mmCIF file of C-alpha atoms in Angstrom:
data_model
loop_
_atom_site.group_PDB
_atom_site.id
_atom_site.type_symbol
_atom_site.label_atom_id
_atom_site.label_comp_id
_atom_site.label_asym_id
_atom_site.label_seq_id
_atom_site.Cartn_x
_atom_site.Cartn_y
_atom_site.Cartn_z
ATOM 1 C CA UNK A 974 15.703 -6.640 -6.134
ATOM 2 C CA UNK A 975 12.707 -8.578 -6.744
ATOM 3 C CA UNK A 976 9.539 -6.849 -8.579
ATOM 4 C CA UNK A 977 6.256 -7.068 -8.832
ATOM 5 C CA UNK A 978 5.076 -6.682 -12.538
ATOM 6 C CA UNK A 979 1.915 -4.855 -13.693
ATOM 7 C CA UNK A 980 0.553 -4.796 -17.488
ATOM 8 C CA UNK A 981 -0.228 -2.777 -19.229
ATOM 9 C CA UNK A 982 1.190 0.856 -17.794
ATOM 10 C CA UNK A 983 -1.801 1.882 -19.145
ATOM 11 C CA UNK A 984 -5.245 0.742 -20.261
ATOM 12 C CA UNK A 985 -8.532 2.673 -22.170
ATOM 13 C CA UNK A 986 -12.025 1.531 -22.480
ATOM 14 C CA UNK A 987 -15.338 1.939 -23.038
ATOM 15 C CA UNK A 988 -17.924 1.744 -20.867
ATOM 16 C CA UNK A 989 -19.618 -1.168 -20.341
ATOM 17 C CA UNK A 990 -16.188 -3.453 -21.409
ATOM 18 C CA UNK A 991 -14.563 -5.677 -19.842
ATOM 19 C CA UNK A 992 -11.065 -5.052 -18.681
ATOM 20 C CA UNK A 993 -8.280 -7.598 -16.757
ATOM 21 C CA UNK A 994 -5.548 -6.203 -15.166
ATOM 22 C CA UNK A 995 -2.666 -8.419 -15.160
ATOM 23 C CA UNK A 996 0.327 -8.909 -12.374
ATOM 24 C CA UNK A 997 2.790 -11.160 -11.571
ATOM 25 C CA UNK A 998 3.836 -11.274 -7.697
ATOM 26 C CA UNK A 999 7.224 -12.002 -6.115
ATOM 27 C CA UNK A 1000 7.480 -15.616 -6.655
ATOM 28 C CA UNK A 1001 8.303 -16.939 -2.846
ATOM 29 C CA UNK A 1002 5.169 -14.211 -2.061
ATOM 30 C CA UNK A 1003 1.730 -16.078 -0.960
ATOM 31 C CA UNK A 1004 -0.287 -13.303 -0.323
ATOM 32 C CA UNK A 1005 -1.300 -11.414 -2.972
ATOM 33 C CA UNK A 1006 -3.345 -8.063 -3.130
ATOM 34 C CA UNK A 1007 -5.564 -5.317 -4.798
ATOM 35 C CA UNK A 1008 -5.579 -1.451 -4.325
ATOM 36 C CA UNK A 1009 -6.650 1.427 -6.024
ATOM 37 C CA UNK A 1010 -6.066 5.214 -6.273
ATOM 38 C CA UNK A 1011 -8.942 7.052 -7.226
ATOM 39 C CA UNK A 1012 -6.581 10.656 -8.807
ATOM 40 C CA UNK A 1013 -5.818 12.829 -5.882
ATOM 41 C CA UNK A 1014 -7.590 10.483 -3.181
ATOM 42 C CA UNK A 1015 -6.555 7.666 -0.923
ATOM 43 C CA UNK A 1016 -4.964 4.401 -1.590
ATOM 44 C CA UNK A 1017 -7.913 2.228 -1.439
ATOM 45 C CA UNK A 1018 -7.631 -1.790 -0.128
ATOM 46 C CA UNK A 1019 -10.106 -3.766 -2.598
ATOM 47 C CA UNK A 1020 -9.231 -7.543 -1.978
ATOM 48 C CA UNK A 1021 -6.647 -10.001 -0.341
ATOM 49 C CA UNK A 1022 -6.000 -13.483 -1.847
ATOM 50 C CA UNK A 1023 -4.563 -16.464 -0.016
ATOM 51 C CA UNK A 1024 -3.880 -20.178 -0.970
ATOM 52 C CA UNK A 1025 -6.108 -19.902 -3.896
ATOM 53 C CA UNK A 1026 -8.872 -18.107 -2.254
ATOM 54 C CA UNK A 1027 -10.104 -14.358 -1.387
ATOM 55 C CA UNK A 1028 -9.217 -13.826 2.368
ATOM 56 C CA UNK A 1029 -10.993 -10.430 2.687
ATOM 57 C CA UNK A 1030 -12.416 -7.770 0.197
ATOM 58 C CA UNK A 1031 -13.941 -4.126 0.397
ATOM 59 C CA UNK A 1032 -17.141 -2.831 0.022
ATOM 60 C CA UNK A 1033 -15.589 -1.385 -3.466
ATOM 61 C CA UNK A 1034 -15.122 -4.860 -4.610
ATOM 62 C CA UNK A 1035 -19.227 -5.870 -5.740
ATOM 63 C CA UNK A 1036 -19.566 -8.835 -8.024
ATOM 64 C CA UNK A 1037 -18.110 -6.500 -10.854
ATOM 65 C CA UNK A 1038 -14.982 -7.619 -9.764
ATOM 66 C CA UNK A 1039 -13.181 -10.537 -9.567
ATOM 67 C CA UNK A 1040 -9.701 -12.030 -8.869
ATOM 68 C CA UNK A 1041 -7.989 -15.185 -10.036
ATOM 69 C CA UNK A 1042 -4.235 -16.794 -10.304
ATOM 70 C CA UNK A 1043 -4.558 -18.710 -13.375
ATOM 71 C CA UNK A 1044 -1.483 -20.616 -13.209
ATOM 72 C CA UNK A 1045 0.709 -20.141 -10.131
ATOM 73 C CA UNK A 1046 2.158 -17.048 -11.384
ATOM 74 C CA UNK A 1047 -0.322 -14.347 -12.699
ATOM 75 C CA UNK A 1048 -2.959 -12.878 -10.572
ATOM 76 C CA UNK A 1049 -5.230 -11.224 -12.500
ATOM 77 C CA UNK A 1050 -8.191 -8.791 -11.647
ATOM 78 C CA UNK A 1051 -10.995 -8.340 -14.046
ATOM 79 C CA UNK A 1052 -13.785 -6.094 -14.075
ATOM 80 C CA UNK A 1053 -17.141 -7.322 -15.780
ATOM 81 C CA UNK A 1054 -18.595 -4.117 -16.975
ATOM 82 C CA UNK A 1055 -16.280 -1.092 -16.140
ATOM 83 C CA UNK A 1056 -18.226 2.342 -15.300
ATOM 84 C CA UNK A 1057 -16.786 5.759 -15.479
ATOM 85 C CA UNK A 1058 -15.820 5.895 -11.763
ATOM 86 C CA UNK A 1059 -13.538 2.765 -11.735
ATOM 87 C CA UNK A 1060 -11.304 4.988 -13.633
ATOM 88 C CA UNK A 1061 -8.194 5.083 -10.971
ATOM 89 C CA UNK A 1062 -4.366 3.311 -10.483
ATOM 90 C CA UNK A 1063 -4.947 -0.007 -9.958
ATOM 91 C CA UNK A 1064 -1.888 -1.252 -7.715
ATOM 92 C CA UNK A 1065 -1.295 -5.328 -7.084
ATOM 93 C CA UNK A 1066 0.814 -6.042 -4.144
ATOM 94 C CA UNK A 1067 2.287 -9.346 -2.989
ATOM 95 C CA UNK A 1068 4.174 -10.520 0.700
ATOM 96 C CA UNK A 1069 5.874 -14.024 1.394
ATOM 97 C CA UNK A 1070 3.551 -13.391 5.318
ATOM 98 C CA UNK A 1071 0.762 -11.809 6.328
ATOM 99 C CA UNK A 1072 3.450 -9.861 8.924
ATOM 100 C CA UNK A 1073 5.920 -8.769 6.049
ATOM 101 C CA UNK A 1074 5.691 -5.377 4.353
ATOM 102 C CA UNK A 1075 4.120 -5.603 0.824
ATOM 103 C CA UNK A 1076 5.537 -5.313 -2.411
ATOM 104 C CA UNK A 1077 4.139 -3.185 -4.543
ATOM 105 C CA UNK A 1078 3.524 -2.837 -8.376
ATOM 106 C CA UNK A 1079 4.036 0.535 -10.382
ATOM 107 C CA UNK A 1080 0.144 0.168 -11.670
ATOM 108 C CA UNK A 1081 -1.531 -0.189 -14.250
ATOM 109 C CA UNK A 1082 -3.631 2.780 -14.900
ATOM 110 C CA UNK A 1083 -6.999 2.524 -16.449
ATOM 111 C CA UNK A 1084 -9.483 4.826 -18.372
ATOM 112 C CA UNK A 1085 -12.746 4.359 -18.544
ATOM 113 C CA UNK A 1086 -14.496 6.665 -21.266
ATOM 114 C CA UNK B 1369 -12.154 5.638 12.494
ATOM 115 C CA UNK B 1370 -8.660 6.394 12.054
ATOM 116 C CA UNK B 1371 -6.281 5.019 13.803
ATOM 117 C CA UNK B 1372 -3.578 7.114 13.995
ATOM 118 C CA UNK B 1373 -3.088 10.643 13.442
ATOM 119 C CA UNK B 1374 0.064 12.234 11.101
ATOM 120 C CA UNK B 1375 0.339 15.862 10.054
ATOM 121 C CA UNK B 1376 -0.511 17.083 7.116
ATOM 122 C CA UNK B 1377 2.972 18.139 5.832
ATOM 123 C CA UNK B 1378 5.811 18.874 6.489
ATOM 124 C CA UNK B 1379 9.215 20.361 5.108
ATOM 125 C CA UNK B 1380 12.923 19.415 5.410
ATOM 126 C CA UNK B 1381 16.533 20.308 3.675
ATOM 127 C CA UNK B 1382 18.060 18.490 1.808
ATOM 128 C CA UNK B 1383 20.888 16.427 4.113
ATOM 129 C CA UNK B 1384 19.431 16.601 6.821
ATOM 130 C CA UNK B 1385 17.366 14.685 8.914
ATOM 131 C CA UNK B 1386 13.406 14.434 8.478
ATOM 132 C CA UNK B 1387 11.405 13.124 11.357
ATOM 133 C CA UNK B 1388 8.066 12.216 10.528
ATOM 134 C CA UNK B 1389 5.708 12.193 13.811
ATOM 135 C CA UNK B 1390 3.095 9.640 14.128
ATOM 136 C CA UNK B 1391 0.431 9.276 17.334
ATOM 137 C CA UNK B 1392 -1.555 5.960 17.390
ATOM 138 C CA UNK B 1393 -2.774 6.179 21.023
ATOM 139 C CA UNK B 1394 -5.565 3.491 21.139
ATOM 140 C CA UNK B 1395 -2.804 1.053 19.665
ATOM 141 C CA UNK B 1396 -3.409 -2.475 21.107
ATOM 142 C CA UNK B 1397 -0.413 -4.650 22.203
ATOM 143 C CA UNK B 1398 -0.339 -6.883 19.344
ATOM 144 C CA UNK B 1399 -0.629 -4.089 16.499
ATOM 145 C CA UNK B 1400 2.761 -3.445 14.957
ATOM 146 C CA UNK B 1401 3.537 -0.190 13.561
ATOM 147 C CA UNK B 1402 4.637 0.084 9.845
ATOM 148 C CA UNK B 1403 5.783 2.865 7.641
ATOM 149 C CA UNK B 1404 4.939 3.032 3.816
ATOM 150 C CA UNK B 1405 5.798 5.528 1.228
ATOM 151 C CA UNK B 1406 4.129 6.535 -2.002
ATOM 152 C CA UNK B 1407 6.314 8.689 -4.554
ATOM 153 C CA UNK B 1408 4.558 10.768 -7.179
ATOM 154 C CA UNK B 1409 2.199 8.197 -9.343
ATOM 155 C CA UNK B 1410 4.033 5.334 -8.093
ATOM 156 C CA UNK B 1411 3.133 2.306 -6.011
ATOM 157 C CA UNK B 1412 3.489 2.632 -1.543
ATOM 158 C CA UNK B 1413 6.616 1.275 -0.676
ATOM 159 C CA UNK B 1414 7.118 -0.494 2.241
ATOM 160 C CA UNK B 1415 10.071 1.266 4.706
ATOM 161 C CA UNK B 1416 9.906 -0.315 8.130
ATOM 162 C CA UNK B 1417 8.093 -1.894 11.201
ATOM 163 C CA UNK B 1418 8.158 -2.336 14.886
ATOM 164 C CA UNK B 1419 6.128 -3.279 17.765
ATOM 165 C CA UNK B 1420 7.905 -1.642 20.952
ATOM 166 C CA UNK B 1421 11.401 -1.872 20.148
ATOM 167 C CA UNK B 1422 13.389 0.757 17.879
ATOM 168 C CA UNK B 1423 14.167 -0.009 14.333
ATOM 169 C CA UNK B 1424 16.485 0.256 11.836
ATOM 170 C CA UNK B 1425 16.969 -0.497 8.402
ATOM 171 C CA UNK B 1426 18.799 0.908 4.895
ATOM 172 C CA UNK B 1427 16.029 3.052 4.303
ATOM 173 C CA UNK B 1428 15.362 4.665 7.894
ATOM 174 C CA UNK B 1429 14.849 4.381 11.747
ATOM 175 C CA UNK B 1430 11.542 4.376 13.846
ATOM 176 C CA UNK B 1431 11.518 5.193 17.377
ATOM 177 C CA UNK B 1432 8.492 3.794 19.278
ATOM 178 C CA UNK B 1433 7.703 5.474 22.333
ATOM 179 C CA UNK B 1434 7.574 3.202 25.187
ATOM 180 C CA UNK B 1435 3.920 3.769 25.577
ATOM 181 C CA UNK B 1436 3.497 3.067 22.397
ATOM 182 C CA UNK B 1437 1.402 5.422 21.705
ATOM 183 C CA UNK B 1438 3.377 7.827 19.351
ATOM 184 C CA UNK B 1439 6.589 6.965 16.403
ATOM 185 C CA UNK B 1440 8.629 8.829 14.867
ATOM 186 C CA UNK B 1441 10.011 7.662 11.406
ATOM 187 C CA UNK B 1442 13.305 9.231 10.901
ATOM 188 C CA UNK B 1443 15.438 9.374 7.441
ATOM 189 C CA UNK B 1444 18.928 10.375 8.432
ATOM 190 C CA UNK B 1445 19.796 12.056 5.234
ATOM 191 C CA UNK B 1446 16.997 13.255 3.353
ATOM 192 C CA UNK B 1447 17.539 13.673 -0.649
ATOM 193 C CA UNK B 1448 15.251 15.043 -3.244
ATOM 194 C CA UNK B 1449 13.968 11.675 -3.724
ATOM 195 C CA UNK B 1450 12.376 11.667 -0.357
ATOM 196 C CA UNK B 1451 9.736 13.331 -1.614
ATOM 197 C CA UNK B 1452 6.735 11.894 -1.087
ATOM 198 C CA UNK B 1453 3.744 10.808 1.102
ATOM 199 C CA UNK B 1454 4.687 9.216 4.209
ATOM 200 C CA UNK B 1455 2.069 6.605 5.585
ATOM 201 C CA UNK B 1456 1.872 5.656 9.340
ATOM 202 C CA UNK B 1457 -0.285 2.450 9.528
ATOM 203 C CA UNK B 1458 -1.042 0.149 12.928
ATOM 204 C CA UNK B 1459 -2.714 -3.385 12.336
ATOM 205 C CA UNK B 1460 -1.795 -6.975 13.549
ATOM 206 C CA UNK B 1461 0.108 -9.383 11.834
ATOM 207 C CA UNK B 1462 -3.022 -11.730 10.797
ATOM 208 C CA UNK B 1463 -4.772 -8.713 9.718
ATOM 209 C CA UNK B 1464 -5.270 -9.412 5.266
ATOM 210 C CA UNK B 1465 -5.196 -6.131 4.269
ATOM 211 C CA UNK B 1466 -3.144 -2.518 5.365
ATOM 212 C CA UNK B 1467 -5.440 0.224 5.589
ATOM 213 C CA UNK B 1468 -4.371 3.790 4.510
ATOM 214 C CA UNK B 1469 -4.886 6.894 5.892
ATOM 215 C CA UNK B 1470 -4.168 10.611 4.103
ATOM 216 C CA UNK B 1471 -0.368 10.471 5.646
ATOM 217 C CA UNK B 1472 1.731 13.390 5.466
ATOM 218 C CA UNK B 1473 3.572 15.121 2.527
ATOM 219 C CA UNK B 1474 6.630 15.382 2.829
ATOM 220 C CA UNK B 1475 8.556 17.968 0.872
ATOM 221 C CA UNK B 1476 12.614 17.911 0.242
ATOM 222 C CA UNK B 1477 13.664 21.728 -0.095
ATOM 223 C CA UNK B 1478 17.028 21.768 -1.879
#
């Protein structure tokens, strides 16, 4: 069954660093997609990315944030200068439509101290 | 503004069938209904949709009523590894994001 990959597992750094969170979608998958899990509270939607472009994004996701797919594969989310509360699971997803159900990654789960 | 309304929890033994309730009664006739999961620290995964007609798949069924304003996701055999959080989401298919909610826990009892 196809997967969608998330590195690292796990990530810890200091405040004020810059961190990218790295994914690689389902290949065939177009739509690609940011969440995060805040420990103990809701998944949280931050952006959606279609045909090289965001399509939407949260009120979570301020110009500390940004998305990119490099290369046709990765699709990358980097955070400029990480604060103490954007420690959470940081979930990609990915979907061949904008019907389908999405595929999600096991996380990559980040630390900010 | 939620859109649909689960309980909190809810328990079920092992083999037998859980039924997870769902009432979305503002649903609009072009929003689907879809079913996620989320196991322990794990990502959601996706289980099933529908927009009026009943639906089944590997993982489970989902009965729409014909109002469509309540579902029912059902899992015909629940194991131990049906443990988990149990989202009921409505949107439409153009719609770039899925939204959710607190869903309802779902506990296996051996």
């Amino acid at each position: 069954e196809p997967e969608v990959t998330q590195t690292p597992s796990h990530q810890v750094t200091q405040m004020g660093q810059e961190v990218i969170l790295r994914c690689v979608p389902i290949s065939n998958h177009l739509y690609f997609y940011w969440y995060r899990q805040i420990l103990g509270q809701k998944v949280e939607f931050l952006v959606s990315f279609y045909n090289n472009e965001i399509s939407e994004k949260s009120e979570i996701f301020d110009d500390q944030f940004s998305v990119e797919r490099p290369d046709g594969s990765n699709f990358t989310l980097k955070i400029r200068s990480t604060k103490l509360e954007d420690s959470a699971m940081y979930f990609c997803a990915s979907s061949p439509t904008a019907g389908h159900g999405y595929t999600f990654g096991s996380g990559t789960r980040l630390t900010v101290v | 503004d939620a859109k649909t309304t689960q309980p909190t929890s809810m328990d079920c033994a092992e083999g037998r069938a859980a039924n997870l309730p769902c009432n979305h009664s503002t649903i609009s006739g072009n929003e689907y209904v879809y079913w996620y999961r989320q196991i322990h620290s794990q990502g959601p995964q996706y289980i099933i949709h529908g927009l009026k007609n009943n639906e089944t798949n590997e993982m489970a069924s989902l009965i729409i009523t014909e109002d469509r304003k309540s579902s029912t996701l059902i899992l015909p055999h629940a194991t131990l590894r049906d443990t988990a959080v149990y989202y009921c989401i409505v949107r439409v298919l153009r719609d770039d994001k899925i939204i959710f909610g607190k869903g309802t826990r779902l506990h296996i009892l051996p």
